[in-house]
XYZ file of C-alpha atoms in Angstrom:
581
model
C 1.762 6.145 -29.914
C -1.986 6.308 -29.325
C -4.348 4.721 -31.889
C -8.035 5.508 -31.532
C -10.832 3.719 -33.364
C -13.646 6.159 -34.041
C -17.327 5.395 -34.428
C -18.162 3.808 -37.786
C -19.766 6.096 -40.340
C -21.909 5.960 -43.444
C -20.274 8.633 -45.624
C -16.820 8.130 -47.088
C -17.016 11.510 -48.798
C -17.994 13.228 -45.556
C -14.907 11.933 -43.745
C -12.663 12.791 -46.707
C -14.046 16.333 -46.679
C -12.920 16.625 -43.058
C -9.512 15.018 -43.584
C -8.683 17.201 -46.582
C -10.395 20.293 -45.264
C -9.041 23.092 -43.080
C -10.278 21.511 -39.865
C -12.631 23.089 -37.382
C -9.916 25.513 -36.280
C -7.764 25.729 -39.430
C -5.444 23.174 -37.854
C -5.112 20.945 -40.936
C -1.888 21.911 -42.685
C -0.857 20.270 -45.965
C -3.157 17.198 -45.841
C -1.811 14.424 -48.055
C -1.637 10.648 -48.429
C 1.218 8.770 -46.761
C -0.032 5.228 -47.496
C -2.905 3.348 -49.105
C -4.083 -0.167 -49.926
C -2.427 0.037 -53.361
C 0.884 1.545 -52.183
C 0.159 5.189 -53.024
C -1.405 4.554 -56.424
C -4.624 6.044 -55.063
C -5.471 9.633 -56.078
C -4.231 12.229 -53.558
C -6.399 15.366 -53.552
C -3.846 17.010 -51.263
C -0.768 16.845 -53.509
C -2.109 15.998 -56.979
C -3.953 18.954 -58.584
C -5.732 16.604 -60.998
C -7.101 14.359 -58.236
C -10.336 15.044 -56.382
C -11.875 13.801 -53.166
C -14.632 12.270 -55.289
C -11.997 10.213 -57.165
C -10.615 8.847 -53.908
C -14.091 8.193 -52.540
C -15.100 6.175 -55.620
C -11.921 4.097 -55.412
C -12.361 3.307 -51.715
C -16.056 2.468 -52.031
C -15.731 0.300 -55.149
C -16.018 -3.027 -53.193
C -19.486 -1.945 -52.042
C -20.741 -2.517 -55.578
C -19.836 -6.207 -55.320
C -22.862 -6.512 -53.050
C -26.529 -6.043 -53.811
C -27.861 -2.726 -52.585
C -29.801 -4.360 -49.726
C -26.677 -6.226 -48.552
C -24.380 -3.229 -48.275
C -23.642 -2.251 -44.673
C -25.075 1.103 -43.614
C -22.048 1.953 -41.459
C -19.268 0.978 -43.843
C -16.667 3.684 -43.040
C -13.906 2.647 -40.619
C -11.847 5.480 -39.125
C -8.719 5.270 -36.991
C -6.451 8.107 -35.866
C -2.896 7.433 -34.701
C -1.118 10.085 -32.658
C 2.487 10.305 -31.479
C 3.383 11.578 -28.010
C 4.253 15.238 -27.593
C 7.843 14.295 -26.707
C 8.376 12.085 -29.764
C 10.519 13.193 -32.685
C 8.818 14.245 -35.906
C 8.261 11.177 -38.050
C 8.694 11.220 -41.819
C 5.929 10.453 -44.291
C 7.580 7.107 -45.013
C 7.600 6.219 -41.313
C 3.967 7.215 -40.900
C 3.138 5.141 -43.982
C 4.760 2.076 -42.441
C 2.908 2.701 -39.167
C -0.405 2.923 -41.053
C 0.243 -0.408 -42.799
C 1.057 -2.082 -39.487
C -2.108 -0.736 -37.888
C -4.452 -1.880 -40.665
C -2.754 -5.300 -40.685
C -3.077 -5.700 -36.919
C -6.737 -4.646 -36.842
C -7.839 -7.021 -39.599
C -8.568 -4.301 -42.154
C -5.837 -5.393 -44.571
C -3.114 -7.928 -43.746
C -1.030 -6.707 -46.682
C -0.346 -10.171 -48.053
C -0.218 -10.648 -51.853
C -3.024 -13.210 -51.769
C -5.163 -11.434 -49.212
C -8.301 -9.686 -50.375
C -8.300 -6.967 -47.757
C -10.290 -3.773 -47.409
C -9.440 -0.620 -49.309
C -7.970 2.104 -47.126
C -5.946 5.316 -47.193
C -3.852 7.125 -44.564
C -3.947 10.936 -44.544
C -1.472 13.112 -42.691
C -2.443 16.704 -41.953
C -0.224 17.431 -38.931
C 3.249 16.523 -37.731
C 2.072 14.362 -34.863
C -0.751 12.188 -36.253
C -2.435 10.498 -39.188
C -5.985 9.370 -39.973
C -6.794 6.048 -41.632
C -10.048 5.656 -43.544
C -11.228 2.259 -44.809
C -14.294 0.685 -46.419
C -15.559 -2.289 -44.410
C -16.069 -4.581 -47.388
C -13.177 -6.664 -48.687
C -12.125 -7.007 -52.304
C -13.915 -10.395 -52.413
C -17.162 -8.896 -51.087
C -16.844 -10.341 -47.575
C -16.760 -8.381 -44.330
C -13.386 -8.055 -42.558
C -12.718 -9.588 -39.178
C -11.989 -6.412 -37.222
C -13.426 -7.539 -33.892
C -11.684 -5.864 -30.923
C -9.773 -3.673 -33.382
C -9.115 -1.109 -30.633
C -7.212 -3.583 -28.475
C -5.397 -4.980 -31.486
C -4.330 -1.492 -32.553
C -3.042 -0.762 -29.047
C -0.976 -3.955 -29.054
C 0.518 -3.001 -32.430
C 1.281 0.496 -31.137
C 3.349 -0.915 -28.257
C 5.541 -2.764 -30.780
C 5.787 0.317 -33.015
C 6.992 2.397 -30.050
C 9.829 -0.049 -29.470
C 10.805 -0.336 -33.133
C 10.836 3.445 -33.671
C 12.254 4.341 -30.245
C 9.199 6.392 -29.332
C 7.637 7.203 -25.992
C 6.215 4.034 -24.443
C 2.574 4.548 -23.543
C 1.443 2.679 -20.436
C -1.386 0.274 -21.347
C -4.792 1.377 -20.117
C -8.048 -0.315 -19.198
C -10.617 1.985 -20.772
C -11.243 4.020 -17.614
C -9.194 7.086 -18.579
C -10.866 10.429 -19.194
C -11.409 11.425 -22.816
C -8.457 13.254 -24.319
C -8.937 16.713 -25.844
C -9.502 16.658 -29.597
C -7.113 18.307 -32.038
C -9.610 21.100 -32.572
C -9.828 21.743 -28.830
C -6.048 21.830 -28.488
C -5.600 24.201 -31.430
C -8.335 26.453 -30.069
C -6.542 26.657 -26.721
C -3.268 27.484 -28.493
C -4.906 30.306 -30.459
C -6.295 31.710 -27.224
C -2.879 31.534 -25.569
C -3.963 28.923 -23.015
C -1.872 25.958 -21.959
C -4.952 23.784 -21.271
C -8.109 23.103 -23.237
C -11.611 24.002 -22.106
C -12.314 20.308 -21.536
C -9.352 20.004 -19.163
C -10.179 23.220 -17.311
C -13.779 22.112 -16.853
C -12.714 18.668 -15.666
C -10.561 20.226 -12.964
C -13.319 22.641 -11.937
C -15.978 19.918 -11.701
C -13.692 17.635 -9.720
C -12.958 20.480 -7.324
C -16.655 21.277 -6.925
C -17.526 17.648 -6.217
C -14.745 17.163 -3.644
C -16.452 16.519 -0.328
C -19.827 17.788 -1.582
C -22.702 16.396 0.478
C -25.636 17.002 -1.854
C -26.644 17.858 -5.404
C -27.473 21.406 -4.373
C -24.058 21.940 -2.805
C -22.367 20.544 -5.912
C -24.198 22.917 -8.249
C -23.711 25.851 -5.864
C -19.961 25.280 -6.000
C -19.989 25.097 -9.795
C -21.851 28.400 -9.950
C -19.508 29.988 -7.412
C -16.589 29.032 -9.658
C -18.222 30.963 -12.511
C -19.246 27.978 -14.640
C -22.364 28.037 -16.802
C -24.694 25.158 -15.909
C -27.376 23.479 -17.984
C -29.449 20.831 -16.190
C -31.312 18.003 -17.890
C -34.741 17.604 -16.306
C -37.163 14.715 -16.910
C -40.888 15.408 -17.535
C -41.446 14.202 -13.970
C -39.185 16.963 -12.694
C -36.341 14.623 -11.756
C -32.811 15.774 -12.442
C -31.203 13.442 -14.992
C -27.881 15.084 -15.783
C -25.976 18.284 -16.309
C -23.678 20.127 -18.683
C -21.155 22.844 -17.920
C -19.371 25.504 -19.957
C -16.769 28.179 -19.432
C -18.083 31.704 -20.021
C -15.141 32.499 -22.312
C -15.312 29.284 -24.386
C -17.647 29.914 -27.326
C -18.266 28.474 -30.756
C -18.381 30.275 -34.096
C -21.927 31.438 -33.339
C -20.721 32.994 -30.066
C -22.598 30.404 -28.012
C -21.080 28.698 -24.929
C -19.638 25.240 -25.591
C -21.216 22.866 -23.088
C -19.748 19.521 -21.976
C -21.721 16.803 -20.223
C -20.137 15.591 -17.010
C -19.785 12.057 -18.385
C -17.717 13.381 -21.324
C -15.286 15.097 -18.945
C -14.513 11.885 -17.041
C -16.351 8.589 -16.427
C -16.817 9.373 -12.727
C -18.166 12.905 -13.256
C -21.588 11.932 -14.577
C -24.404 12.943 -12.232
C -25.253 9.350 -11.177
C -21.599 8.611 -10.363
C -21.193 11.837 -8.385
C -24.383 11.095 -6.444
C -22.927 7.736 -5.435
C -20.361 9.599 -3.370
C -22.869 10.914 -0.863
C -25.298 7.996 -1.068
C -24.246 5.410 1.502
C -24.219 2.084 -0.312
C -26.251 -0.748 1.197
C -23.377 -3.198 0.939
C -21.129 -0.826 2.884
C -23.670 -0.558 5.680
C -24.122 -4.308 5.883
C -20.381 -4.904 6.136
C -20.202 -2.425 8.999
C -16.664 -1.182 8.460
C -15.014 0.646 11.366
C -15.302 3.983 9.683
C -19.082 3.624 9.517
C -19.551 3.352 13.287
C -17.311 6.212 14.350
C -19.092 8.768 16.545
C -20.029 12.076 14.986
C -17.184 14.561 15.127
C -17.587 18.205 16.109
C -17.710 20.743 13.296
C -14.420 22.022 11.949
C -13.931 25.773 12.037
C -10.179 26.167 11.510
C -7.924 25.077 8.632
C -5.330 23.534 10.974
C -7.944 21.366 12.674
C -9.313 20.289 9.280
C -5.835 19.250 8.176
C -5.267 17.231 11.344
C -8.521 15.407 10.757
C -7.531 14.817 7.138
C -4.235 13.263 8.258
C -6.113 10.935 10.614
C -8.632 9.951 7.925
C -5.802 9.305 5.475
C -4.156 6.946 7.946
C -7.418 5.009 8.285
C -7.616 4.840 4.481
C -4.121 3.356 4.336
C -5.188 0.532 6.635
C -8.202 -0.216 4.458
C -6.179 -0.168 1.224
C -3.618 -2.502 2.795
C -6.053 -4.890 4.465
C -9.555 -4.339 3.032
C -11.127 -5.978 0.014
C -10.735 -4.489 -3.457
C -14.067 -2.654 -3.482
C -13.333 -0.926 -0.178
C -9.799 -0.053 -1.289
C -11.037 1.388 -4.589
C -13.460 3.620 -2.685
C -10.659 4.910 -0.453
C -8.465 5.679 -3.467
C -11.293 7.539 -5.203
C -12.013 9.558 -2.066
C -8.314 10.307 -1.645
C -8.558 12.137 -4.954
C -11.210 14.361 -3.393
C -8.889 15.160 -0.478
C -6.138 16.149 -2.907
C -8.612 18.287 -4.874
C -9.654 20.007 -1.644
C -6.055 20.531 -0.535
C -5.174 22.050 -3.905
C -8.166 24.364 -3.694
C -7.389 25.588 -0.159
C -3.599 25.490 -0.070
C -1.342 28.476 0.456
C 0.514 30.012 -2.467
C 3.855 28.333 -1.782
C 2.348 24.817 -2.035
C -0.537 25.420 -4.425
C 1.161 24.648 -7.733
C 2.542 21.252 -6.704
C -0.641 20.236 -4.885
C -2.678 21.198 -7.928
C -0.464 19.069 -10.146
C -0.678 16.202 -7.651
C -4.491 16.373 -7.743
C -4.560 16.536 -11.552
C -2.262 13.528 -11.933
C -3.950 11.452 -9.219
C -7.216 11.794 -11.142
C -6.007 8.938 -13.368
C -5.104 6.796 -10.345
C -8.543 7.223 -8.791
C -10.380 5.092 -11.399
C -9.969 1.471 -12.422
C -12.099 -1.500 -13.396
C -12.464 -2.358 -9.709
C -15.903 -1.186 -8.585
C -15.689 1.111 -5.573
C -17.958 0.231 -2.650
C -19.127 3.632 -1.496
C -19.776 4.269 2.178
C -16.470 3.016 3.480
C -14.903 6.229 2.209
C -17.003 8.442 4.486
C -14.084 9.582 6.656
C -12.018 10.763 3.692
C -14.986 12.464 2.034
C -15.768 14.235 5.308
C -12.119 15.318 5.465
C -12.398 16.794 1.966
C -15.614 18.567 2.998
C -13.932 19.964 6.125
C -10.940 21.215 4.163
C -13.174 23.120 1.753
C -15.474 24.577 4.390
C -12.793 25.521 6.939
C -11.303 27.971 4.475
C -7.876 28.365 2.877
C -4.619 27.822 4.708
C -3.156 30.967 6.212
C 0.328 30.248 4.954
C 3.433 29.906 7.079
C 1.750 29.542 10.472
C 0.156 26.603 12.257
C -1.739 25.903 9.016
C 1.514 25.631 7.113
C 2.771 23.023 9.565
C -0.433 21.000 9.595
C -0.463 21.185 5.817
C 2.967 19.571 5.866
C 1.548 16.856 8.124
C -1.337 15.988 5.824
C 0.870 16.161 2.714
C 3.263 13.795 4.483
C 0.414 11.305 4.914
C -0.932 11.908 1.401
C 2.514 11.106 0.009
C 2.484 7.729 1.690
C -1.076 7.113 0.494
C 0.059 7.797 -3.087
C 2.847 5.218 -2.721
C 0.424 2.702 -1.209
C -1.995 3.362 -4.066
C 0.774 2.797 -6.619
C 1.605 -0.550 -5.011
C -2.073 -1.564 -4.913
C -2.567 -0.776 -8.602
C 0.718 -2.408 -9.615
C -0.265 -5.696 -7.958
C -3.448 -5.679 -10.018
C -1.608 -4.753 -13.226
C -3.272 -1.333 -13.492
C -0.268 0.149 -15.249
C -1.572 3.649 -16.010
C -2.989 4.087 -12.524
C 0.199 2.887 -10.842
C 2.301 5.259 -12.932
C -0.037 8.159 -12.110
C 0.158 7.434 -8.385
C 3.965 7.366 -8.517
C 3.970 10.694 -10.350
C 1.571 12.084 -7.742
C 4.047 11.133 -5.031
C 6.750 13.208 -6.711
C 4.509 16.288 -6.769
C 3.595 15.682 -3.129
C 7.275 15.388 -2.259
C 7.873 18.866 -3.688
C 4.765 20.259 -1.983
C 5.879 18.778 1.328
C 9.287 20.396 1.065
C 7.666 23.783 0.468
C 5.137 23.361 3.289
C 7.599 21.949 5.821
C 10.480 24.352 5.210
C 9.299 27.115 7.577
C 7.999 25.005 10.511
C 10.983 22.655 10.408
C 13.352 25.640 10.335
C 11.575 27.107 13.369
C 11.854 23.825 15.260
C 15.541 23.575 14.365
C 16.136 27.089 15.625
C 14.412 26.280 18.909
C 16.481 23.123 19.224
C 19.690 25.075 18.811
C 18.720 27.210 21.823
C 18.169 24.268 24.152
C 20.508 24.150 27.085
C 23.486 21.808 26.944
C 21.928 19.629 29.638
C 18.644 19.233 27.720
C 20.450 18.525 24.440
C 22.512 15.815 26.130
C 19.375 14.313 27.656
C 17.772 14.075 24.200
C 20.929 12.550 22.754
C 21.003 9.903 25.490
C 17.337 9.198 24.876
C 17.984 8.825 21.151
C 20.815 6.338 21.705
C 18.614 4.379 24.078
C 15.626 4.168 21.710
C 17.436 3.928 18.342
C 21.016 2.794 18.956
C 21.616 1.775 15.331
C 20.467 5.100 13.871
C 21.450 7.536 16.609
C 24.778 8.707 15.163
C 23.324 9.206 11.686
C 20.410 11.207 13.100
C 22.664 13.431 15.203
C 24.734 14.226 12.121
C 21.684 15.469 10.202
C 20.725 19.167 9.991
C 17.317 18.227 11.368
C 18.599 16.830 14.672
C 17.933 20.098 16.595
C 14.273 19.996 15.442
C 13.957 16.428 16.708
C 15.621 17.338 19.990
C 13.172 20.217 20.387
C 10.238 17.916 19.631
C 11.439 15.340 22.165
C 11.557 18.125 24.754
C 8.012 19.121 23.775
C 6.735 15.566 24.225
C 8.197 15.425 27.751
C 6.680 18.818 28.605
C 3.303 17.513 27.385
C 3.474 14.558 29.803
C 4.516 11.789 27.383
C 7.350 9.292 27.660
C 9.617 10.427 24.811
C 11.623 7.190 24.797
C 8.519 5.077 24.274
C 7.108 7.477 21.666
C 10.372 7.533 19.742
C 10.699 3.757 19.704
C 7.070 3.432 18.606
C 7.519 6.031 15.856
C 10.543 4.159 14.528
C 8.671 0.853 14.495
C 5.633 2.116 12.621
C 7.389 2.486 9.256
C 10.927 1.821 8.095
C 13.445 4.666 8.228
C 16.410 3.407 6.238
C 15.321 4.964 2.941
C 14.622 8.418 4.385
C 16.778 11.339 3.265
C 16.262 12.953 6.674
C 15.315 10.544 9.443
C 15.109 13.364 11.966
C 12.493 15.240 9.913
C 10.503 12.011 9.525
C 10.487 11.452 13.276
C 9.564 15.056 14.036
C 6.238 14.719 12.219
C 5.552 11.258 13.577
C 6.140 12.376 17.152
C 4.203 15.616 16.910
C 1.261 13.819 15.329
C 1.161 10.839 17.693
C 1.632 13.082 20.774
C -1.010 15.600 19.583
C 1.517 18.402 19.736
C 0.907 21.611 17.783
C 2.424 21.179 14.349
C 4.107 24.600 14.467
C 6.748 25.434 17.039
C 5.242 27.081 20.153
C 6.749 30.251 21.495
C 8.234 28.405 24.494
C 8.764 24.853 25.679
C 5.564 24.780 27.707
C 3.788 22.894 24.925
C 0.179 21.942 25.448
C -2.120 19.688 23.490
C -3.671 21.178 20.386
C -7.240 22.501 20.637
C -9.824 19.772 20.098
C -7.096 17.125 19.811
C -9.164 14.749 21.956
C -11.484 14.337 18.977
C -8.749 13.221 16.589
C -7.799 9.517 16.469
C -4.067 8.937 16.791
C -2.761 7.762 13.410
C 0.471 5.940 12.807
C 2.496 8.501 10.877
C 3.551 7.905 7.332
C 6.983 8.162 5.850
C 7.267 11.734 4.536
C 8.237 12.811 1.048
C 11.849 12.921 2.158
C 11.824 9.160 1.668
C 12.777 7.865 -1.759
C 9.777 6.835 -3.822
C 11.487 3.913 -5.509
C 12.471 2.333 -2.214
C 9.018 2.660 -0.718
C 7.279 1.267 -3.752
C 9.118 -2.024 -3.407
C 8.266 -2.594 0.219
C 5.366 -4.364 1.821
C 3.450 -1.881 3.963
């Protein structure tokens, strides 16, 4: 149940014309009263042929005449819409009437008591899933109502209504969510046969264009390359002040493109907020975080290399979220959204859908009331830039395996983000991060299926002597888990990886013990698969299975810091979310 207090107005008749009209897209069906200040004695222009909108307007505005003309408030029209969730059952008129009375009582418009001189109001229903409440902000005794913080009060009432009516429970927000599509926008998308509104499509496109962008020019070049129409706002001095974007196929009744300002798509998509991403903040420089003093890295020219760098940057972000201050952590979380946007944009077909959903959902987790200290997120933003500029993944080759690696790390970052938000009571953001983890789990399974299968096949062709050596090593390093691991389908892949680490000159026993210590393993569905990625990442082995056991270090691996691997999506989200990382 989502109540929304709209901007106060000056024309009661104007709002009634909208509520009882056809709507901007003919979406208003059977508009009629479901409740009013006088318990449905008010005229209903929707159901009563003898009643007019002028009759209802005169009744609602009558308290204005208790005041002298110069004392009447200019903005006297209060407007609140109340919408049910898409999954909720259809409520009856009587139920919507009761909900309207509870909302006006909670917001201070009309307590409903017999001795209370409240405001005059009416609730109009013109769709199955929502109502509109209109009120005059002068009480029956000529005084002004106490409707301060009516938005928060309406939200609190809505949480109780959800419980009483067994409706979907909306997670409380903090005012940082992106603006929801209007009814007109949703109906327009339905008429056009689209599952998403123009606002939502533009929001995704702008987020994708801003992911890893290093300058204003690059940002606008990406928008243009995606086919968006761009309108820039230029000051008389020539300075760029803002921008608007439109889809070529989204037009109004005059066949003109419908433009949206970046700030109306999401709070962090205004031009000043986007510019903050590539403007190193002074406070970040003065604090001198470790990511700010890293040497310059060589350019990335291959998708697999870009994904390895992204995995390393994500590991560094996890450390900052766990141990840095709130401003630094918020910056890492925001930049992680850019990495997910870049992954979704460059992913292969078999992972694209889930990664795209992960990026869309994480958008809500990337913003909170905590102010991000930009600059400390440079490594993640560079990773997003590298992912975009290195090109799309090639599919089920080395890129598919390194994609699985970075998704593995992104999964753990989503869980860490959920924990961080939950500790600060950011309910919507924590829920979004948990949902992101589920999409990343599915994407990981799709990305890892081919490379893990190849490693398992190689492991099955190891000689008996080599297999026994790996089994002995496993019992030596992980005696408590060895039997469980050997019983898993993924044990041959782990045995193959242990052989690869020895061929590459590492001590597999030490690497295995270290990999097991880095993060817990008890909640993993497949411990062997978890350890495969941890070992191959920490030993700088190629993510995909080589053609023979003579494994060598990956190209340019000397430039990649060794991250402690994350628990992959095989691990259960609920178990991870309750642990201290």
